[in-house]
C-alpha cells in the first residue's frame, strides 16, 4: 500500500496542521504492514514533531511508523517525507485490522529501494 500526499496546511492566513495531523494519525489504519506514506511539505512545517504526536495518538494500537526519512529539495523550500509502517504479526493487531488483512488476497511485496535525486532534472 502507498499513500502520497501534499497535505493542505493553509486555511486562511495562518498555518492549520489539523489535516496533516489527522493524516499521520489515521494512515496506519489504512495501510497494510510495510505500507508507505509519502508527503511533500514546506520546510517550515514541523512534520517530525507531528509524526511523534501521531505515534502517541494513533488509532491503530500496534501499528506505528518506522524508518521515517526526509529528503530536502535542492532549493531548500520543501521536504519530501517517507514513512514506512512497521510490519507486525496479526496477533498484535486489533480484531478489525486482522479481518481486513485476512479478506485481502494480495500480499505486500517488497520493492527495490531507489534513491532519486529530489529536485534534480
mmCIF file of N, CA and C in Angstrom:
data_model
loop_
_atom_site.group_PDB
_atom_site.id
_atom_site.type_symbol
_atom_site.label_atom_id
_atom_site.label_comp_id
_atom_site.label_asym_id
_atom_site.label_seq_id
_atom_site.Cartn_x
_atom_site.Cartn_y
_atom_site.Cartn_z
ATOM 1 N N UNK A 1 0.831 -1.185 0.000
ATOM 2 C CA UNK A 1 0.000 0.000 0.000
ATOM 3 C C UNK A 1 0.874 1.247 0.000
ATOM 4 N N UNK A 2 0.313 2.302 -0.529
ATOM 5 C CA UNK A 2 1.042 3.552 -0.643
ATOM 6 C C UNK A 2 0.066 4.713 -0.549
ATOM 7 N N UNK A 3 0.408 5.704 0.264
ATOM 8 C CA UNK A 3 -0.337 6.955 0.328
ATOM 9 C C UNK A 3 0.655 8.056 -0.023
ATOM 10 N N UNK A 4 0.292 8.898 -0.971
ATOM 11 C CA UNK A 4 1.122 10.033 -1.379
ATOM 12 C C UNK A 4 0.280 11.285 -1.228
ATOM 13 N N UNK A 5 0.839 12.303 -0.557
ATOM 14 C CA UNK A 5 0.030 13.497 -0.287
ATOM 15 C C UNK A 5 0.891 14.748 -0.207
ATOM 16 N N UNK A 6 0.312 15.848 -0.647
ATOM 17 C CA UNK A 6 0.823 17.182 -0.389
ATOM 18 C C UNK A 6 -0.282 17.850 0.427
ATOM 19 N N UNK A 7 -0.302 17.563 1.751
ATOM 20 C CA UNK A 7 -1.452 17.969 2.551
ATOM 21 C C UNK A 7 -1.574 19.484 2.692
ATOM 22 N N UNK A 8 -2.818 19.979 2.700
ATOM 23 C CA UNK A 8 -3.028 21.414 2.880
ATOM 24 C C UNK A 8 -2.749 21.807 4.330
ATOM 25 N N UNK A 9 -2.046 22.903 4.504
ATOM 26 C CA UNK A 9 -1.802 23.407 5.854
ATOM 27 C C UNK A 9 -2.224 24.860 5.992
ATOM 28 N N UNK A 10 -2.793 25.425 4.942
ATOM 29 C CA UNK A 10 -3.192 26.836 4.988
ATOM 30 C C UNK A 10 -4.704 26.958 4.834
ATOM 31 N N UNK A 11 -5.364 27.289 5.908
ATOM 32 C CA UNK A 11 -6.794 27.608 5.877
ATOM 33 C C UNK A 11 -6.874 29.080 6.246
ATOM 34 N N UNK A 12 -6.968 29.915 5.251
ATOM 35 C CA UNK A 12 -6.909 31.344 5.518
ATOM 36 C C UNK A 12 -5.462 31.791 5.501
ATOM 37 N N UNK A 13 -5.048 32.537 6.508
ATOM 38 C CA UNK A 13 -3.703 33.098 6.528
ATOM 39 C C UNK A 13 -2.751 32.369 7.463
ATOM 40 N N UNK A 14 -3.257 31.663 8.462
ATOM 41 C CA UNK A 14 -2.385 31.001 9.428
ATOM 42 C C UNK A 14 -2.258 29.517 9.088
ATOM 43 N N UNK A 15 -1.122 28.937 9.448
ATOM 44 C CA UNK A 15 -0.955 27.503 9.253
ATOM 45 C C UNK A 15 -1.958 26.748 10.111
ATOM 46 N N UNK A 16 -2.569 25.731 9.521
ATOM 47 C CA UNK A 16 -3.514 24.877 10.227
ATOM 48 C C UNK A 16 -3.045 23.444 10.008
ATOM 49 N N UNK A 17 -2.538 22.813 11.028
ATOM 50 C CA UNK A 17 -1.910 21.495 10.906
ATOM 51 C C UNK A 17 -2.865 20.340 11.196
ATOM 52 N N UNK A 18 -4.140 20.628 11.370
ATOM 53 C CA UNK A 18 -5.094 19.575 11.730
ATOM 54 C C UNK A 18 -5.229 18.507 10.658
ATOM 55 N N UNK A 19 -5.295 18.889 9.387
ATOM 56 C CA UNK A 19 -5.443 17.911 8.305
ATOM 57 C C UNK A 19 -4.214 17.006 8.252
ATOM 58 N N UNK A 20 -3.044 17.595 8.350
ATOM 59 C CA UNK A 20 -1.804 16.820 8.332
ATOM 60 C C UNK A 20 -1.724 15.880 9.532
ATOM 61 N N UNK A 21 -2.052 16.361 10.705
ATOM 62 C CA UNK A 21 -2.017 15.509 11.895
ATOM 63 C C UNK A 21 -3.031 14.375 11.789
ATOM 64 N N UNK A 22 -4.217 14.659 11.282
ATOM 65 C CA UNK A 22 -5.211 13.592 11.077
ATOM 66 C C UNK A 22 -4.693 12.548 10.092
ATOM 67 N N UNK A 23 -4.034 12.985 9.022
ATOM 68 C CA UNK A 23 -3.476 12.046 8.049
ATOM 69 C C UNK A 23 -2.418 11.158 8.700
ATOM 70 N N UNK A 24 -1.510 11.746 9.451
ATOM 71 C CA UNK A 24 -0.454 10.971 10.100
ATOM 72 C C UNK A 24 -1.010 10.012 11.146
ATOM 73 N N UNK A 25 -2.055 10.426 11.841
ATOM 74 C CA UNK A 25 -2.657 9.595 12.882
ATOM 75 C C UNK A 25 -3.460 8.438 12.299
ATOM 76 N N UNK A 26 -4.192 8.680 11.220
ATOM 77 C CA UNK A 26 -5.088 7.665 10.666
ATOM 78 C C UNK A 26 -4.446 6.772 9.603
ATOM 79 N N UNK A 27 -3.393 7.211 8.964
ATOM 80 C CA UNK A 27 -2.777 6.423 7.888
ATOM 81 C C UNK A 27 -2.394 5.004 8.313
ATOM 82 N N UNK A 28 -1.901 4.763 9.539
ATOM 83 C CA UNK A 28 -1.588 3.377 9.908
ATOM 84 C C UNK A 28 -2.781 2.438 9.854
ATOM 85 N N UNK A 29 -3.979 2.940 10.060
ATOM 86 C CA UNK A 29 -5.153 2.064 9.985
ATOM 87 C C UNK A 29 -5.595 1.830 8.542
ATOM 88 N N UNK A 30 -5.108 2.644 7.602
ATOM 89 C CA UNK A 30 -5.459 2.476 6.195
ATOM 90 C C UNK A 30 -4.436 1.644 5.436
ATOM 91 N N UNK A 31 -3.194 1.593 5.923
ATOM 92 C CA UNK A 31 -2.122 0.900 5.223
ATOM 93 C C UNK A 31 -1.935 -0.515 5.741
ATOM 94 N N UNK A 32 -1.475 -1.384 4.876
ATOM 95 C CA UNK A 32 -1.073 -2.719 5.292
ATOM 96 C C UNK A 32 0.289 -2.624 5.972
ATOM 97 N N UNK A 33 0.654 -3.636 6.770
ATOM 98 C CA UNK A 33 2.007 -3.646 7.338
ATOM 99 C C UNK A 33 3.046 -3.533 6.224
ATOM 100 N N UNK A 34 4.033 -2.700 6.428
ATOM 101 C CA UNK A 34 5.051 -2.463 5.408
ATOM 102 C C UNK A 34 4.654 -1.396 4.405
ATOM 103 N N UNK A 35 3.436 -0.836 4.523
ATOM 104 C CA UNK A 35 2.986 0.216 3.619
ATOM 105 C C UNK A 35 3.785 1.491 3.818
ATOM 106 N N UNK A 36 3.684 2.392 2.860
ATOM 107 C CA UNK A 36 4.470 3.623 2.897
ATOM 108 C C UNK A 36 3.578 4.852 2.804
ATOM 109 N N UNK A 37 3.988 5.879 3.533
ATOM 110 C CA UNK A 37 3.349 7.188 3.471
ATOM 111 C C UNK A 37 4.398 8.171 2.960
ATOM 112 N N UNK A 38 4.087 8.865 1.865
ATOM 113 C CA UNK A 38 4.979 9.869 1.278
ATOM 114 C C UNK A 38 4.276 11.215 1.352
ATOM 115 N N UNK A 39 4.997 12.230 1.827
ATOM 116 C CA UNK A 39 4.446 13.576 1.955
ATOM 117 C C UNK A 39 5.403 14.593 1.353
ATOM 118 N N UNK A 40 4.832 15.683 0.869
ATOM 119 C CA UNK A 40 5.624 16.847 0.473
ATOM 120 C C UNK A 40 5.084 18.019 1.284
ATOM 121 N N UNK A 41 5.982 18.692 2.012
ATOM 122 C CA UNK A 41 5.576 19.841 2.811
ATOM 123 C C UNK A 41 6.618 20.942 2.687
ATOM 124 N N UNK A 42 6.230 22.137 3.076
ATOM 125 C CA UNK A 42 7.199 23.218 3.158
ATOM 126 C C UNK A 42 8.161 22.910 4.306
ATOM 127 N N UNK A 43 9.384 23.400 4.181
ATOM 128 C CA UNK A 43 10.412 23.146 5.185
ATOM 129 C C UNK A 43 9.982 23.608 6.576
ATOM 130 N N UNK A 44 9.212 24.682 6.656
ATOM 131 C CA UNK A 44 8.837 25.260 7.958
ATOM 132 C C UNK A 44 7.792 24.445 8.725
ATOM 133 N N UNK A 45 7.146 23.494 8.086
ATOM 134 C CA UNK A 45 6.102 22.696 8.741
ATOM 135 C C UNK A 45 6.774 21.662 9.650
ATOM 136 N N UNK A 46 6.400 21.564 10.929
ATOM 137 C CA UNK A 46 7.079 20.669 11.884
ATOM 138 C C UNK A 46 6.625 19.208 11.760
ATOM 139 N N UNK A 47 6.874 18.615 10.606
ATOM 140 C CA UNK A 47 6.383 17.258 10.336
ATOM 141 C C UNK A 47 7.003 16.236 11.286
ATOM 142 N N UNK A 48 8.281 16.374 11.595
ATOM 143 C CA UNK A 48 8.917 15.434 12.521
ATOM 144 C C UNK A 48 8.205 15.383 13.858
ATOM 145 N N UNK A 49 7.873 16.531 14.384
ATOM 146 C CA UNK A 49 7.141 16.599 15.657
ATOM 147 C C UNK A 49 5.732 16.027 15.512
ATOM 148 N N UNK A 50 5.098 16.265 14.377
ATOM 149 C CA UNK A 50 3.753 15.719 14.154
ATOM 150 C C UNK A 50 3.777 14.195 14.054
ATOM 151 N N UNK A 51 4.845 13.616 13.490
ATOM 152 C CA UNK A 51 4.981 12.151 13.488
ATOM 153 C C UNK A 51 5.030 11.625 14.925
ATOM 154 N N UNK A 52 5.748 12.321 15.807
ATOM 155 C CA UNK A 52 5.818 11.892 17.206
ATOM 156 C C UNK A 52 4.440 11.946 17.861
ATOM 157 N N UNK A 53 3.711 13.019 17.622
ATOM 158 C CA UNK A 53 2.366 13.162 18.197
ATOM 159 C C UNK A 53 1.441 12.090 17.623
ATOM 160 N N UNK A 54 1.520 11.849 16.319
ATOM 161 C CA UNK A 54 0.658 10.848 15.681
ATOM 162 C C UNK A 54 0.940 9.457 16.229
ATOM 163 N N UNK A 55 2.195 9.133 16.489
ATOM 164 C CA UNK A 55 2.531 7.829 17.059
ATOM 165 C C UNK A 55 1.944 7.641 18.441
ATOM 166 N N UNK A 56 1.882 8.721 19.178
ATOM 167 C CA UNK A 56 1.314 8.674 20.528
ATOM 168 C C UNK A 56 -0.205 8.581 20.485
ATOM 169 N N UNK A 57 -0.829 9.279 19.522
ATOM 170 C CA UNK A 57 -2.286 9.375 19.462
ATOM 171 C C UNK A 57 -2.916 8.439 18.433
ATOM 172 N N UNK A 58 -2.134 7.555 17.836
ATOM 173 C CA UNK A 58 -2.617 6.732 16.730
ATOM 174 C C UNK A 58 -3.803 5.866 17.127
ATOM 175 N N UNK A 59 -4.771 5.783 16.222
ATOM 176 C CA UNK A 59 -5.944 4.932 16.446
ATOM 177 C C UNK A 59 -5.602 3.466 16.255
ATOM 178 N N UNK A 60 -4.491 3.176 15.598
ATOM 179 C CA UNK A 60 -4.066 1.794 15.359
ATOM 180 C C UNK A 60 -3.100 1.391 16.468
ATOM 181 N N UNK A 61 -3.580 0.618 17.429
ATOM 182 C CA UNK A 61 -2.831 0.328 18.648
ATOM 183 C C UNK A 61 -1.409 -0.176 18.412
ATOM 184 N N UNK A 62 -1.247 -1.190 17.578
ATOM 185 C CA UNK A 62 0.058 -1.845 17.463
ATOM 186 C C UNK A 62 0.835 -1.427 16.224
ATOM 187 N N UNK A 63 0.331 -0.474 15.474
ATOM 188 C CA UNK A 63 0.981 -0.135 14.208
ATOM 189 C C UNK A 63 1.486 1.296 14.247
ATOM 190 N N UNK A 64 2.797 1.423 14.175
ATOM 191 C CA UNK A 64 3.393 2.743 14.176
ATOM 192 C C UNK A 64 4.384 2.849 13.033
ATOM 193 N N UNK A 65 4.848 4.048 12.790
ATOM 194 C CA UNK A 65 5.807 4.290 11.735
ATOM 195 C C UNK A 65 7.209 3.886 12.170
ATOM 196 N N UNK A 66 7.981 3.442 11.215
ATOM 197 C CA UNK A 66 9.406 3.245 11.436
ATOM 198 C C UNK A 66 10.114 3.780 10.202
ATOM 199 N N UNK A 67 11.382 3.952 10.295
ATOM 200 C CA UNK A 67 12.176 4.409 9.151
ATOM 201 C C UNK A 67 11.601 5.676 8.520
ATOM 202 N N UNK A 68 11.347 6.684 9.325
ATOM 203 C CA UNK A 68 10.897 7.965 8.791
ATOM 204 C C UNK A 68 12.121 8.676 8.219
ATOM 205 N N UNK A 69 12.051 9.020 6.945
ATOM 206 C CA UNK A 69 13.167 9.662 6.256
ATOM 207 C C UNK A 69 12.700 10.983 5.666
ATOM 208 N N UNK A 70 13.619 11.927 5.560
ATOM 209 C CA UNK A 70 13.280 13.206 4.945
ATOM 210 C C UNK A 70 14.312 13.527 3.874
ATOM 211 N N UNK A 71 13.824 14.099 2.773
ATOM 212 C CA UNK A 71 14.665 14.458 1.644
ATOM 213 C C UNK A 71 14.380 15.914 1.279
ATOM 214 N N UNK A 72 15.248 16.843 1.686
ATOM 215 C CA UNK A 72 15.025 18.253 1.321
ATOM 216 C C UNK A 72 15.228 18.453 -0.180
ATOM 217 N N UNK A 73 14.434 19.324 -0.763
ATOM 218 C CA UNK A 73 14.622 19.640 -2.177
ATOM 219 C C UNK A 73 15.851 20.530 -2.328
ATOM 220 N N UNK A 74 16.393 20.579 -3.515
ATOM 221 C CA UNK A 74 17.624 21.334 -3.752
ATOM 222 C C UNK A 74 17.459 22.830 -3.507
ATOM 223 N N UNK A 75 16.249 23.347 -3.704
ATOM 224 C CA UNK A 75 16.033 24.777 -3.470
ATOM 225 C C UNK A 75 15.822 25.113 -1.989
ATOM 226 N N UNK A 76 15.723 24.101 -1.126
ATOM 227 C CA UNK A 76 15.600 24.321 0.306
ATOM 228 C C UNK A 76 14.229 24.769 0.774
ATOM 229 N N UNK A 77 13.238 24.746 -0.089
ATOM 230 C CA UNK A 77 11.903 25.227 0.290
ATOM 231 C C UNK A 77 10.979 24.113 0.767
ATOM 232 N N UNK A 78 11.209 22.902 0.295
ATOM 233 C CA UNK A 78 10.297 21.796 0.573
ATOM 234 C C UNK A 78 11.058 20.587 1.097
ATOM 235 N N UNK A 79 10.306 19.683 1.722
ATOM 236 C CA UNK A 79 10.860 18.419 2.190
ATOM 237 C C UNK A 79 9.926 17.305 1.742
ATOM 238 N N UNK A 80 10.504 16.241 1.215
ATOM 239 C CA UNK A 80 9.760 15.029 0.897
ATOM 240 C C UNK A 80 9.993 14.072 2.063
ATOM 241 N N UNK A 81 8.916 13.591 2.648
ATOM 242 C CA UNK A 81 8.971 12.669 3.789
ATOM 243 C C UNK A 81 8.527 11.295 3.354
ATOM 244 N N UNK A 82 9.221 10.261 3.821
ATOM 245 C CA UNK A 82 8.835 8.869 3.575
ATOM 246 C C UNK A 82 8.771 8.164 4.922
ATOM 247 N N UNK A 83 7.639 7.557 5.220
ATOM 248 C CA UNK A 83 7.477 6.816 6.475
ATOM 249 C C UNK A 83 7.012 5.409 6.152
ATOM 250 N N UNK A 84 7.740 4.446 6.641
ATOM 251 C CA UNK A 84 7.403 3.040 6.436
ATOM 252 C C UNK A 84 6.657 2.543 7.663
ATOM 253 N N UNK A 85 5.550 1.852 7.436
ATOM 254 C CA UNK A 85 4.771 1.321 8.545
ATOM 255 C C UNK A 85 5.432 0.039 9.045
ATOM 256 N N UNK A 86 5.557 -0.090 10.337
ATOM 257 C CA UNK A 86 6.160 -1.282 10.934
ATOM 258 C C UNK A 86 5.352 -2.520 10.553
ATOM 259 N N UNK A 87 6.057 -3.605 10.265
ATOM 260 C CA UNK A 87 5.383 -4.869 9.993
ATOM 261 C C UNK A 87 5.154 -5.564 11.324
ATOM 262 N N UNK A 88 3.919 -5.992 11.555
ATOM 263 C CA UNK A 88 3.581 -6.656 12.811
ATOM 264 C C UNK A 88 2.860 -7.956 12.511
ATOM 265 N N UNK A 89 2.866 -8.858 13.463
ATOM 266 C CA UNK A 89 2.126 -10.102 13.304
ATOM 267 C C UNK A 89 0.650 -9.832 13.580
ATOM 268 N N UNK A 90 -0.200 -10.665 13.043
ATOM 269 C CA UNK A 90 -1.633 -10.454 13.222
ATOM 270 C C UNK A 90 -2.066 -10.605 14.676
ATOM 271 N N UNK A 91 -1.277 -11.296 15.516
ATOM 272 C CA UNK A 91 -1.641 -11.437 16.922
ATOM 273 C C UNK A 91 -1.630 -10.083 17.632
ATOM 274 N N UNK A 92 -0.840 -9.136 17.133
ATOM 275 C CA UNK A 92 -0.730 -7.838 17.786
ATOM 276 C C UNK A 92 -1.707 -6.812 17.232
ATOM 277 N N UNK A 93 -2.439 -7.153 16.187
ATOM 278 C CA UNK A 93 -3.342 -6.193 15.557
ATOM 279 C C UNK A 93 -4.718 -6.226 16.194
ATOM 280 N N UNK A 94 -5.378 -5.105 16.207
ATOM 281 C CA UNK A 94 -6.774 -5.108 16.637
ATOM 282 C C UNK A 94 -7.604 -6.018 15.722
ATOM 283 N N UNK A 95 -8.684 -6.545 16.234
ATOM 284 C CA UNK A 95 -9.500 -7.533 15.514
ATOM 285 C C UNK A 95 -9.975 -7.046 14.145
ATOM 286 N N UNK A 96 -10.378 -5.796 14.041
ATOM 287 C CA UNK A 96 -10.864 -5.267 12.767
ATOM 288 C C UNK A 96 -9.764 -5.295 11.704
ATOM 289 N N UNK A 97 -8.551 -4.960 12.085
ATOM 290 C CA UNK A 97 -7.449 -4.981 11.129
ATOM 291 C C UNK A 97 -7.102 -6.412 10.730
ATOM 292 N N UNK A 98 -7.198 -7.367 11.655
ATOM 293 C CA UNK A 98 -6.948 -8.770 11.331
ATOM 294 C C UNK A 98 -7.907 -9.231 10.230
ATOM 295 N N UNK A 99 -9.185 -8.928 10.416
ATOM 296 C CA UNK A 99 -10.175 -9.344 9.420
ATOM 297 C C UNK A 99 -9.920 -8.696 8.075
ATOM 298 N N UNK A 100 -9.518 -7.434 8.079
ATOM 299 C CA UNK A 100 -9.225 -6.728 6.835
ATOM 300 C C UNK A 100 -8.101 -7.430 6.080
ATOM 301 N N UNK A 101 -7.046 -7.790 6.796
ATOM 302 C CA UNK A 101 -5.924 -8.464 6.142
ATOM 303 C C UNK A 101 -6.298 -9.866 5.676
ATOM 304 N N UNK A 102 -7.093 -10.583 6.460
ATOM 305 C CA UNK A 102 -7.494 -11.931 6.091
ATOM 306 C C UNK A 102 -8.375 -11.936 4.846
ATOM 307 N N UNK A 103 -9.132 -10.868 4.634
ATOM 308 C CA UNK A 103 -10.030 -10.795 3.487
ATOM 309 C C UNK A 103 -9.345 -10.336 2.209
ATOM 310 N N UNK A 104 -8.146 -9.846 2.312
ATOM 311 C CA UNK A 104 -7.438 -9.367 1.130
ATOM 312 C C UNK A 104 -6.518 -10.461 0.610
ATOM 313 N N UNK A 105 -6.634 -10.778 -0.652
ATOM 314 C CA UNK A 105 -5.859 -11.864 -1.235
ATOM 315 C C UNK A 105 -4.437 -11.451 -1.583
ATOM 316 N N UNK A 106 -4.249 -10.193 -1.942
ATOM 317 C CA UNK A 106 -2.912 -9.773 -2.353
ATOM 318 C C UNK A 106 -2.005 -9.541 -1.154
ATOM 319 N N UNK A 107 -0.720 -9.710 -1.356
ATOM 320 C CA UNK A 107 0.266 -9.527 -0.302
ATOM 321 C C UNK A 107 1.121 -8.313 -0.619
ATOM 322 N N UNK A 108 1.692 -7.751 0.417
ATOM 323 C CA UNK A 108 2.617 -6.644 0.230
ATOM 324 C C UNK A 108 3.933 -7.243 -0.237
ATOM 325 N N UNK A 109 4.372 -6.843 -1.409
ATOM 326 C CA UNK A 109 5.624 -7.350 -1.947
ATOM 327 C C UNK A 109 6.710 -6.302 -1.758
ATOM 328 N N UNK A 110 7.878 -6.723 -1.263
ATOM 329 C CA UNK A 110 8.949 -5.735 -1.081
ATOM 330 C C UNK A 110 9.411 -5.180 -2.413
ATOM 331 N N UNK A 111 9.723 -3.886 -2.409
ATOM 332 C CA UNK A 111 10.196 -3.239 -3.619
ATOM 333 C C UNK A 111 11.658 -2.915 -3.457
ATOM 334 N N UNK A 112 12.335 -2.771 -4.569
ATOM 335 C CA UNK A 112 13.717 -2.341 -4.520
ATOM 336 C C UNK A 112 13.753 -0.887 -4.088
ATOM 337 N N UNK A 113 14.689 -0.568 -3.219
ATOM 338 C CA UNK A 113 14.805 0.798 -2.720
ATOM 339 C C UNK A 113 15.550 1.638 -3.741
ATOM 340 N N UNK A 114 14.915 2.718 -4.182
ATOM 341 C CA UNK A 114 15.540 3.632 -5.127
ATOM 342 C C UNK A 114 15.694 4.977 -4.460
ATOM 343 N N UNK A 115 16.787 5.612 -4.748
ATOM 344 C CA UNK A 115 17.006 6.965 -4.242
ATOM 345 C C UNK A 115 17.193 7.870 -5.440
ATOM 346 N N UNK A 116 16.151 8.545 -5.778
ATOM 347 C CA UNK A 116 16.212 9.507 -6.886
ATOM 348 C C UNK A 116 16.664 10.845 -6.340
ATOM 349 N N UNK A 117 17.309 11.619 -7.171
ATOM 350 C CA UNK A 117 17.727 12.964 -6.757
ATOM 351 C C UNK A 117 16.498 13.868 -6.691
ATOM 352 N N UNK A 118 16.057 14.187 -5.518
ATOM 353 C CA UNK A 118 14.885 15.041 -5.334
ATOM 354 C C UNK A 118 15.216 16.433 -5.849
ATOM 355 N N UNK A 119 14.403 16.936 -6.744
ATOM 356 C CA UNK A 119 14.582 18.281 -7.290
ATOM 357 C C UNK A 119 15.555 18.357 -8.441
ATOM 358 N N UNK A 120 16.104 17.224 -8.866
ATOM 359 C CA UNK A 120 17.023 17.226 -9.993
ATOM 360 C C UNK A 120 16.259 17.033 -11.280
ATOM 361 N N UNK A 121 16.763 17.612 -12.352
ATOM 362 C CA UNK A 121 16.119 17.478 -13.653
ATOM 363 C C UNK A 121 16.804 16.405 -14.463
#
